[in-house]
């Protein structure tokens, strides 16, 4: 069942007089609980497509639907609410808040998502998710004292703590070594299966593809290959 | 979650520096304000102790009380209109005390309950002279007088033009200064806020309490200089908040962008900044208030320093409002930051 649909999306950037079309009419459908990988060389438009789909930047043309709601026609505040409650984000860098402990990073996300859980339930959920990413023993640590792999695992935990329906991951393993990358991908795969989270992920690392259900290869702003496993 | 406090705790040095600067500026502001108020008391407590009302001087005196002379007929007219009207005269002069020391003084003669009642041949002095060794029963005189006056008592906080007041009987005033007219009429009326609302008497000019204070030589210039310093310090503190939070915000734009990306409201980020501003200001101001009050209690008695809790409270409120404006102006960047900028910046 399709949860998320991207229809004829175009994106044009203007550099003075020169206009550059980064996306040239993209159509993508994300199935519920599946992992979709956007691959392609640098400049192919995959990261631009991901950020447009996530509502972080606007499309020049086209439509994006999430649960039958058109994101492309929503006001900024409506879009913010969707991002806070229904979406989760993992970036290339962990982007953790430096003055919050691991546990507090997750509590902040629950607060941002206006979680309906009681304080007690929130604590329980945080523990459960941190145990899932094997970070519970480091719950009181601050980001500067964490390794790259640990930071990224906390970023994954923050992205899923509020039980989002869609997880957007922009090269989530780019800053990690091969072993850590495999660990993070296994984690994303496990979470996607267990929590029925739909994942749209950008990657240029071919070693990550065995973990995904659907691969979309892009080149110069168009889809050149669309393979479902 | 109290993110504001958590950030302060994690960046103690940064916020201690800001707090210290706010503390020093606010302490300086309180001290200067105390001096301004102290000098104001030292210059005009004789007038400031009077209730709200209207002062009258001769129009021809050109706002200079020493040139004013209210004739018996004018005094009669005023009394007919306002039976409670008071009349008084002030004469700057000097006297020689029992140890032959010459001192500056403001002689005041009045027939009013607003001033101490004095018997002929006696004088009631401002209490500051008691601290300087003058005692009840001492005789004071002047080189030009044929008589002396006996100190009958002391009155608290009665100064005029930075000189202690000496209340003498109107008959003695007439003998010593060769005048039988009074310089100033005063009608107490709490409802009057402006001289324009006062009853009109031909040939007389009306002044409200504040307007009359400004006729005292040097009062206006002195107060204006000190008040301008206080205003500049308040403005500087506002700019300080704006610059400091601007610098901190620039460093945190990446975090703000990411927090916006994950769905945090811009308003929540502003609240965090305001809470930090309020916490730092409140802590610094409480410390400044306590130290300025300790300073007041330890200051030498001759030092014109007067700082009320009300004045510090009011100044603190102005500090917080200005800090709030400064921080909010710097926070415009928070509103402008786009999540995409932060994501593209990489790790912070």
XYZ file of C-alpha atoms in Angstrom:
577
model
C 0.000 0.000 0.000
C 1.435 3.384 -0.944
C 1.903 5.768 1.935
C 3.915 8.433 0.218
C 3.707 9.545 -3.413
C 5.915 11.954 -5.336
C 4.345 13.097 -8.633
C 6.194 14.910 -11.452
C 8.430 16.851 -9.058
C 10.749 19.403 -10.598
C 13.293 21.651 -8.926
C 15.052 24.531 -10.606
C 17.734 26.675 -8.988
C 18.524 30.116 -10.370
C 22.138 31.345 -10.261
C 21.715 34.924 -11.457
C 20.539 34.721 -15.046
C 21.362 31.018 -15.323
C 18.714 28.478 -14.333
C 19.683 24.938 -13.471
C 17.109 22.153 -13.377
C 18.140 19.667 -10.686
C 15.008 17.467 -10.778
C 13.289 16.938 -14.101
C 9.901 15.465 -13.274
C 10.348 12.678 -10.712
C 7.698 10.111 -9.811
C 8.247 7.864 -6.781
C 5.897 5.790 -4.634
C 6.943 4.593 -1.181
C 5.287 1.461 0.185
C 4.405 1.238 3.851
C 7.075 -0.405 6.014
C 9.586 -0.672 3.153
C 13.043 0.819 2.724
C 13.661 2.750 -0.485
C 17.197 3.799 -1.425
C 17.959 6.711 -3.735
C 21.329 6.153 -5.359
C 23.361 7.872 -8.001
C 26.443 9.986 -8.513
C 26.970 13.362 -6.874
C 24.768 15.989 -8.502
C 22.184 13.437 -9.629
C 19.551 15.204 -7.463
C 18.955 12.433 -4.890
C 19.548 14.607 -1.777
C 17.439 17.418 -3.265
C 14.617 14.953 -3.860
C 14.863 13.645 -0.282
C 14.751 17.122 1.279
C 11.815 18.168 -0.928
C 9.945 14.983 0.019
C 10.640 15.706 3.695
C 9.247 19.225 3.390
C 12.589 20.888 4.098
C 12.574 22.740 0.803
C 9.930 23.448 -1.791
C 9.508 21.913 -5.232
C 9.354 24.196 -8.282
C 6.598 22.034 -9.695
C 4.772 18.767 -8.993
C 2.930 17.273 -6.039
C 3.790 15.229 -2.965
C 1.156 13.235 -1.103
C 1.450 11.701 2.371
C -1.572 9.692 3.552
C -3.711 11.426 0.922
C -2.695 14.866 2.183
C -0.929 17.097 -0.336
C 2.260 18.342 1.336
C 3.105 20.693 -1.538
C 0.038 22.841 -0.907
C 0.382 22.981 2.894
C 1.224 26.080 4.930
C 4.596 26.139 6.747
C 3.016 25.472 10.151
C 1.049 22.462 8.887
C 4.216 21.103 7.330
C 6.134 21.648 10.571
C 3.531 19.647 12.477
C 3.791 16.791 9.987
C 7.606 16.855 10.274
C 7.425 16.857 14.076
C 4.828 14.120 14.473
C 4.931 11.887 11.397
C 8.492 12.153 10.055
C 11.867 11.182 11.435
C 15.221 12.442 10.189
C 18.738 11.050 10.071
C 21.359 13.272 8.508
C 24.899 12.602 7.260
C 26.188 14.002 10.532
C 24.368 13.139 13.740
C 23.502 16.805 14.480
C 22.831 16.176 18.180
C 22.218 19.073 20.560
C 25.606 19.438 22.298
C 24.282 20.481 25.704
C 21.769 17.635 26.113
C 22.536 14.113 27.295
C 21.648 11.110 25.139
C 18.458 10.580 27.154
C 17.508 14.270 26.916
C 17.952 14.273 23.093
C 15.135 11.723 22.908
C 12.994 13.489 25.508
C 13.297 16.692 23.444
C 12.104 14.866 20.338
C 9.072 13.516 22.211
C 8.318 17.040 23.452
C 8.685 18.438 19.911
C 6.360 15.745 18.576
C 3.837 16.694 21.310
C 3.780 13.074 22.459
C 0.618 11.981 24.222
C 2.598 9.611 26.485
C 2.788 10.347 30.201
C 6.201 11.253 31.688
C 6.507 7.724 33.034
C 5.607 6.172 29.682
C 8.032 8.509 27.920
C 10.870 7.355 30.205
C 9.985 3.761 29.486
C 9.877 4.373 25.728
C 13.230 6.190 25.807
C 14.798 3.272 27.666
C 13.336 0.789 25.214
C 14.601 2.682 22.153
C 18.048 3.304 23.668
C 18.337 -0.384 24.477
C 17.322 -1.140 20.893
C 20.234 0.953 19.574
C 22.484 -0.336 22.393
C 22.969 3.111 23.920
C 21.131 2.801 27.241
C 24.360 2.464 29.200
C 25.467 5.814 27.744
C 22.195 7.619 28.435
C 23.869 10.287 30.605
C 26.685 11.019 28.157
C 26.919 14.301 26.234
C 27.544 14.225 22.435
C 31.173 15.448 22.590
C 32.075 12.320 24.583
C 30.491 9.905 22.069
C 32.239 8.204 19.141
C 30.981 8.770 15.572
C 29.128 5.447 15.566
C 27.527 6.127 18.950
C 26.392 9.579 17.820
C 24.777 8.129 14.717
C 23.005 5.452 16.783
C 21.624 8.198 19.040
C 20.537 10.085 15.893
C 18.691 6.945 14.756
C 17.066 6.618 18.177
C 16.015 10.295 18.068
C 14.565 9.778 14.589
C 12.285 6.927 15.672
C 11.460 7.681 19.334
C 8.158 9.369 18.419
C 7.131 6.453 16.174
C 7.161 8.340 12.867
C 5.474 6.898 9.821
C 8.264 7.943 7.450
C 11.979 8.068 8.139
C 14.149 10.253 5.885
C 17.825 9.353 5.981
C 20.385 11.354 4.028
C 23.510 9.194 3.720
C 23.176 7.998 7.325
C 26.382 5.956 7.113
C 28.549 8.492 5.292
C 30.543 9.443 8.376
C 31.026 5.859 9.592
C 33.489 3.082 8.818
C 32.342 -0.089 7.083
C 31.635 -2.062 10.287
C 29.652 0.781 11.892
C 27.793 1.394 8.616
C 26.612 -2.199 8.557
C 25.480 -1.919 12.185
C 23.478 1.256 11.551
C 21.862 -0.218 8.427
C 20.901 -3.417 10.271
C 19.378 -1.180 12.941
C 17.359 0.827 10.400
C 16.187 -2.388 8.760
C 15.193 -3.872 12.136
C 13.289 -0.732 13.160
C 11.548 -0.503 9.816
C 10.314 -4.093 10.151
C 9.415 -3.968 13.840
C 7.732 -0.556 13.826
C 6.409 -0.543 10.254
C 8.374 2.615 9.427
C 8.637 3.599 5.768
C 12.187 4.673 4.949
C 13.460 6.900 2.161
C 17.219 6.870 2.209
C 19.939 8.478 0.109
C 23.130 6.472 -0.255
C 26.011 6.134 -2.653
C 27.383 3.104 -0.809
C 26.533 -0.045 -2.737
C 27.219 -2.179 0.348
C 24.059 -0.776 1.890
C 21.755 -1.980 -0.889
C 21.248 -5.536 0.466
C 19.387 -3.947 3.383
C 16.778 -2.152 1.246
C 13.555 -3.261 -0.482
C 13.502 -0.791 -3.332
C 16.369 0.904 -5.189
C 15.921 4.011 -7.336
C 18.946 5.061 -9.347
C 19.104 8.670 -10.480
C 21.239 10.525 -12.989
C 21.101 14.231 -13.915
C 17.740 14.786 -12.253
C 15.889 11.789 -13.691
C 15.274 8.207 -12.605
C 17.245 5.825 -14.739
C 16.525 2.605 -12.889
C 13.790 1.501 -10.468
C 14.235 -1.954 -8.922
C 12.022 -3.545 -6.294
C 13.588 -6.489 -4.460
C 12.203 20.465 29.048
C 14.238 23.288 30.422
C 16.711 23.578 27.569
C 17.637 27.144 28.520
C 18.912 26.131 31.953
C 20.615 22.992 30.612
C 22.566 25.061 28.109
C 23.608 27.574 30.765
C 24.794 24.723 33.000
C 26.779 23.176 30.156
C 28.335 26.506 29.090
C 28.999 28.038 32.500
C 31.963 30.185 31.477
C 30.172 31.795 28.545
C 27.092 32.711 30.552
C 29.095 33.694 33.646
C 30.933 36.264 31.527
C 27.630 37.739 30.303
C 26.181 37.642 33.824
C 29.267 39.386 35.222
C 29.032 42.175 32.668
C 25.304 42.654 33.349
C 26.048 42.596 37.084
C 28.780 45.260 36.777
C 26.692 47.522 34.533
C 23.596 47.192 36.726
C 25.650 47.798 39.895
C 27.167 50.910 38.326
C 23.687 52.042 37.289
C 22.315 51.517 40.820
C 25.276 53.365 42.384
C 24.926 56.315 40.000
C 21.174 56.324 40.494
C 21.761 56.307 44.272
C 24.165 59.221 43.889
C 21.706 61.121 41.679
C 18.960 60.595 44.203
C 21.315 61.384 47.095
C 22.460 64.600 45.453
C 18.843 65.460 44.717
C 18.037 65.010 48.420
C 21.143 66.959 49.380
C 20.156 69.750 47.026
C 16.468 69.997 47.727
C 15.179 67.797 50.563
C 13.655 70.957 52.110
C 11.352 71.177 49.066
C 11.048 67.432 48.390
C 9.739 66.872 51.923
C 6.730 69.077 51.152
C 3.522 67.429 49.927
C 2.351 67.784 46.335
C 1.082 71.270 45.618
C 1.754 74.603 43.962
C 4.480 77.174 44.624
C 4.040 80.859 43.795
C 6.755 83.405 43.157
C 6.617 86.936 41.873
C 6.396 86.950 38.093
C 9.070 89.649 37.909
C 11.496 87.440 39.851
C 12.081 85.506 36.600
C 11.954 82.120 38.347
C 14.607 83.131 40.895
C 13.218 82.807 44.405
C 15.736 85.239 45.941
C 14.345 88.040 43.723
C 10.759 87.249 44.687
C 8.963 89.296 47.286
C 5.309 88.679 48.060
C 3.746 91.813 49.500
C 1.361 91.691 52.466
C -1.505 92.374 50.050
C -0.540 89.456 47.789
C -0.225 87.178 50.826
C -3.688 88.330 51.924
C -5.181 87.562 48.487
C -3.704 84.043 48.516
C -4.900 83.381 52.069
C -8.419 84.512 51.147
C -8.432 81.996 48.289
C -6.647 79.173 50.161
C -6.734 79.521 53.927
C -4.142 76.729 54.337
C -1.547 78.547 52.197
C 1.979 78.619 53.629
C 4.575 81.372 53.121
C 8.298 80.995 53.462
C 11.616 82.593 52.619
C 15.043 81.135 52.039
C 18.309 83.026 52.429
C 21.670 81.419 51.709
C 24.241 82.495 54.280
C 26.668 81.330 56.880
C 27.146 81.235 60.637
C 29.952 80.927 63.123
C 29.656 78.102 65.617
C 30.977 77.940 69.208
C 34.400 76.867 67.985
C 34.548 79.923 65.671
C 34.165 77.739 62.614
C 32.276 79.294 59.700
C 29.660 77.113 57.985
C 27.398 77.585 54.935
C 23.701 77.354 55.632
C 20.255 78.017 54.151
C 18.149 80.111 56.539
C 14.460 79.331 56.282
C 11.660 81.339 57.806
C 8.126 80.067 57.556
C 4.729 80.392 59.145
C 3.523 76.930 58.324
C 3.010 73.509 59.828
C 5.076 72.094 56.968
C 8.232 73.411 58.626
C 9.397 73.197 62.273
C 7.970 75.904 64.530
C 10.752 78.038 66.023
C 10.655 80.506 68.927
C 12.294 83.926 68.596
C 16.028 83.776 69.380
C 16.214 80.068 68.590
C 17.205 78.003 65.563
C 16.484 74.430 64.493
C 19.252 72.983 62.321
C 19.482 70.115 59.871
C 20.631 66.960 61.680
C 23.828 66.747 59.589
C 25.224 69.598 61.729
C 24.660 67.559 64.888
C 27.003 64.933 63.379
C 29.560 67.699 62.976
C 29.581 68.512 66.677
C 26.921 71.180 67.108
C 24.689 70.490 70.103
C 21.401 71.739 71.503
C 22.045 74.911 73.522
C 25.004 76.056 71.376
C 24.992 79.673 70.307
C 25.477 80.503 66.662
C 26.081 83.957 65.258
C 27.231 85.831 62.181
C 29.781 88.648 61.741
C 27.040 91.014 60.512
C 24.585 90.294 63.296
C 24.281 91.976 66.653
C 22.592 88.953 68.179
C 23.089 85.203 68.392
C 20.634 82.303 68.052
C 20.395 79.313 70.379
C 20.206 75.845 68.875
C 16.861 74.439 70.039
C 16.900 71.151 68.132
C 17.596 69.307 64.901
C 15.434 68.253 61.975
C 16.162 65.192 59.810
C 16.903 65.618 56.088
C 16.317 69.330 55.646
C 18.790 70.622 53.088
C 18.663 73.214 50.373
C 21.202 73.867 47.618
C 23.623 71.385 49.234
C 23.577 73.378 52.502
C 21.923 72.375 55.785
C 18.709 74.287 56.494
C 18.435 76.497 59.578
C 14.827 77.228 60.573
C 14.461 80.565 62.309
C 11.509 82.588 63.528
C 10.070 84.966 60.839
C 10.644 87.940 63.221
C 14.337 87.016 63.534
C 14.496 86.595 59.749
C 13.078 90.131 59.382
C 15.640 91.537 61.831
C 18.637 89.694 60.422
C 17.887 90.093 56.701
C 15.991 93.417 56.788
C 12.879 92.233 54.950
C 9.297 91.850 56.053
C 8.030 90.103 52.933
C 7.988 86.389 52.174
C 9.497 85.064 48.926
C 7.380 81.986 48.236
C 3.791 80.883 48.787
C 2.857 77.206 48.890
C -0.582 75.611 48.586
C -0.746 71.859 49.202
C -3.042 70.043 46.792
C -2.533 66.399 45.977
C -4.807 66.662 42.925
C -2.662 69.224 41.135
C -0.098 67.674 38.801
C 0.589 70.676 36.634
C 1.041 74.399 37.295
C -1.590 75.126 34.618
C -4.247 73.579 36.890
C -3.387 75.951 39.767
C -5.452 78.978 40.863
C -4.222 82.160 39.151
C -3.080 85.217 41.098
C -2.191 88.428 39.347
C 1.531 89.100 39.205
C 2.447 85.678 40.498
C 3.871 82.691 38.668
C 2.827 79.163 39.652
C 5.135 76.146 39.772
C 4.450 72.476 40.428
C 6.851 70.686 42.827
C 9.038 69.455 39.971
C 9.004 72.810 38.214
C 10.009 74.527 41.428
C 12.890 72.068 41.966
C 14.199 73.012 38.539
C 14.416 76.678 39.598
C 17.048 75.709 42.192
C 20.436 76.725 40.777
C 22.382 73.660 39.531
C 19.586 71.183 40.398
C 18.482 70.577 36.820
C 21.977 70.370 35.323
C 23.169 68.082 38.101
C 20.218 65.699 37.842
C 20.179 65.729 34.055
C 23.870 64.748 33.875
C 23.448 61.843 36.285
C 20.179 60.692 34.756
C 21.770 60.729 31.293
C 24.522 58.442 32.617
C 21.844 56.086 33.990
C 19.989 56.136 30.637
C 23.221 55.447 28.716
C 24.029 52.534 30.998
C 20.556 51.102 30.446
C 20.928 51.470 26.664
C 24.414 49.918 26.812
C 23.027 46.950 28.754
C 20.343 46.472 26.061
C 23.006 46.622 23.329
C 25.136 44.214 25.323
C 22.315 41.682 25.411
C 21.676 42.164 21.689
C 25.357 41.731 20.761
C 25.945 38.810 23.117
C 22.892 36.863 22.008
C 23.689 37.715 18.378
C 27.133 36.136 18.808
C 25.729 33.113 20.628
C 22.944 32.732 18.066
C 25.415 32.839 15.175
C 27.288 29.953 16.795
C 24.035 28.057 17.344
C 22.407 28.611 13.937
C 23.256 25.028 12.969
C 21.505 23.635 16.042
C 18.520 25.915 15.477
C 18.306 24.744 11.858
C 18.352 21.075 12.861
C 15.788 21.634 15.608
C 13.569 23.384 13.061
C 14.093 20.501 10.639
C 12.876 17.958 13.183
C 9.809 20.115 13.755
C 10.560 22.382 16.707
C 8.570 25.623 16.722
C 10.503 28.877 16.138
C 8.592 30.243 19.155
C 10.107 27.532 21.371
C 13.598 28.602 20.297
C 12.755 32.240 21.138
C 11.384 31.123 24.512
C 14.667 29.373 25.223
C 16.624 32.562 24.456
C 14.268 34.732 26.530
C 14.474 32.318 29.448
C 18.271 32.500 29.328
C 18.143 36.302 29.188
C 15.740 36.375 32.130
C 17.755 33.920 34.245
C 21.030 35.780 33.686
C 19.418 39.195 34.274
C 17.538 38.106 37.378
C 20.609 36.549 38.983
C 22.854 39.532 38.126
C 20.248 42.081 39.233
C 19.553 40.378 42.575
C 23.301 40.402 43.283
C 23.557 44.076 42.229
C 20.593 45.069 44.389
C 22.053 43.339 47.450
C 25.515 44.833 46.967
C 24.163 48.336 46.294
C 22.080 48.134 49.499
C 25.149 46.947 51.449
C 27.060 49.853 49.911
C 24.317 52.227 51.054
C 24.494 50.969 54.630
C 28.305 51.188 54.690
C 28.678 54.507 52.828
C 29.987 57.431 54.915
C 27.148 59.505 56.391
C 28.351 62.648 54.586
C 28.118 60.937 51.210
C 24.975 61.976 49.309
C 23.697 58.480 48.466
C 20.068 57.499 48.624
C 18.808 54.334 46.934
C 15.347 53.006 47.698
C 14.127 49.435 47.064
C 11.462 51.004 44.873
C 14.081 52.735 42.682
C 16.183 49.569 42.311
C 13.053 47.561 41.558
C 12.027 50.014 38.851
C 15.520 50.111 37.325
C 15.669 46.293 37.406
C 12.394 46.123 35.528
C 13.768 48.538 32.907
C 16.920 46.369 32.652
C 14.829 43.276 32.018
C 12.626 45.022 29.432
C 15.670 46.417 27.594
C 17.417 43.031 27.791
C 14.290 41.404 26.379
C 14.222 43.882 23.454
C 17.961 43.413 22.814
C 17.745 39.622 22.864
C 14.626 39.628 20.652
C 16.303 41.854 18.039
C 19.262 39.482 17.887
C 16.853 36.543 17.637
C 15.627 37.640 14.194
C 18.344 35.300 12.861
C 16.546 32.384 14.496
C 13.456 33.212 12.495
C 15.464 33.472 9.293
C 17.527 30.298 9.590
C 16.493 27.570 7.179
C 16.835 23.876 8.119
C 18.595 23.227 4.828
C 21.447 25.602 5.740
C 22.135 23.634 8.909
C 21.950 20.250 7.203
C 24.385 21.346 4.501
C 26.762 22.823 7.128
C 27.553 19.392 8.546
C 28.365 18.581 12.166
C 28.377 21.499 14.639
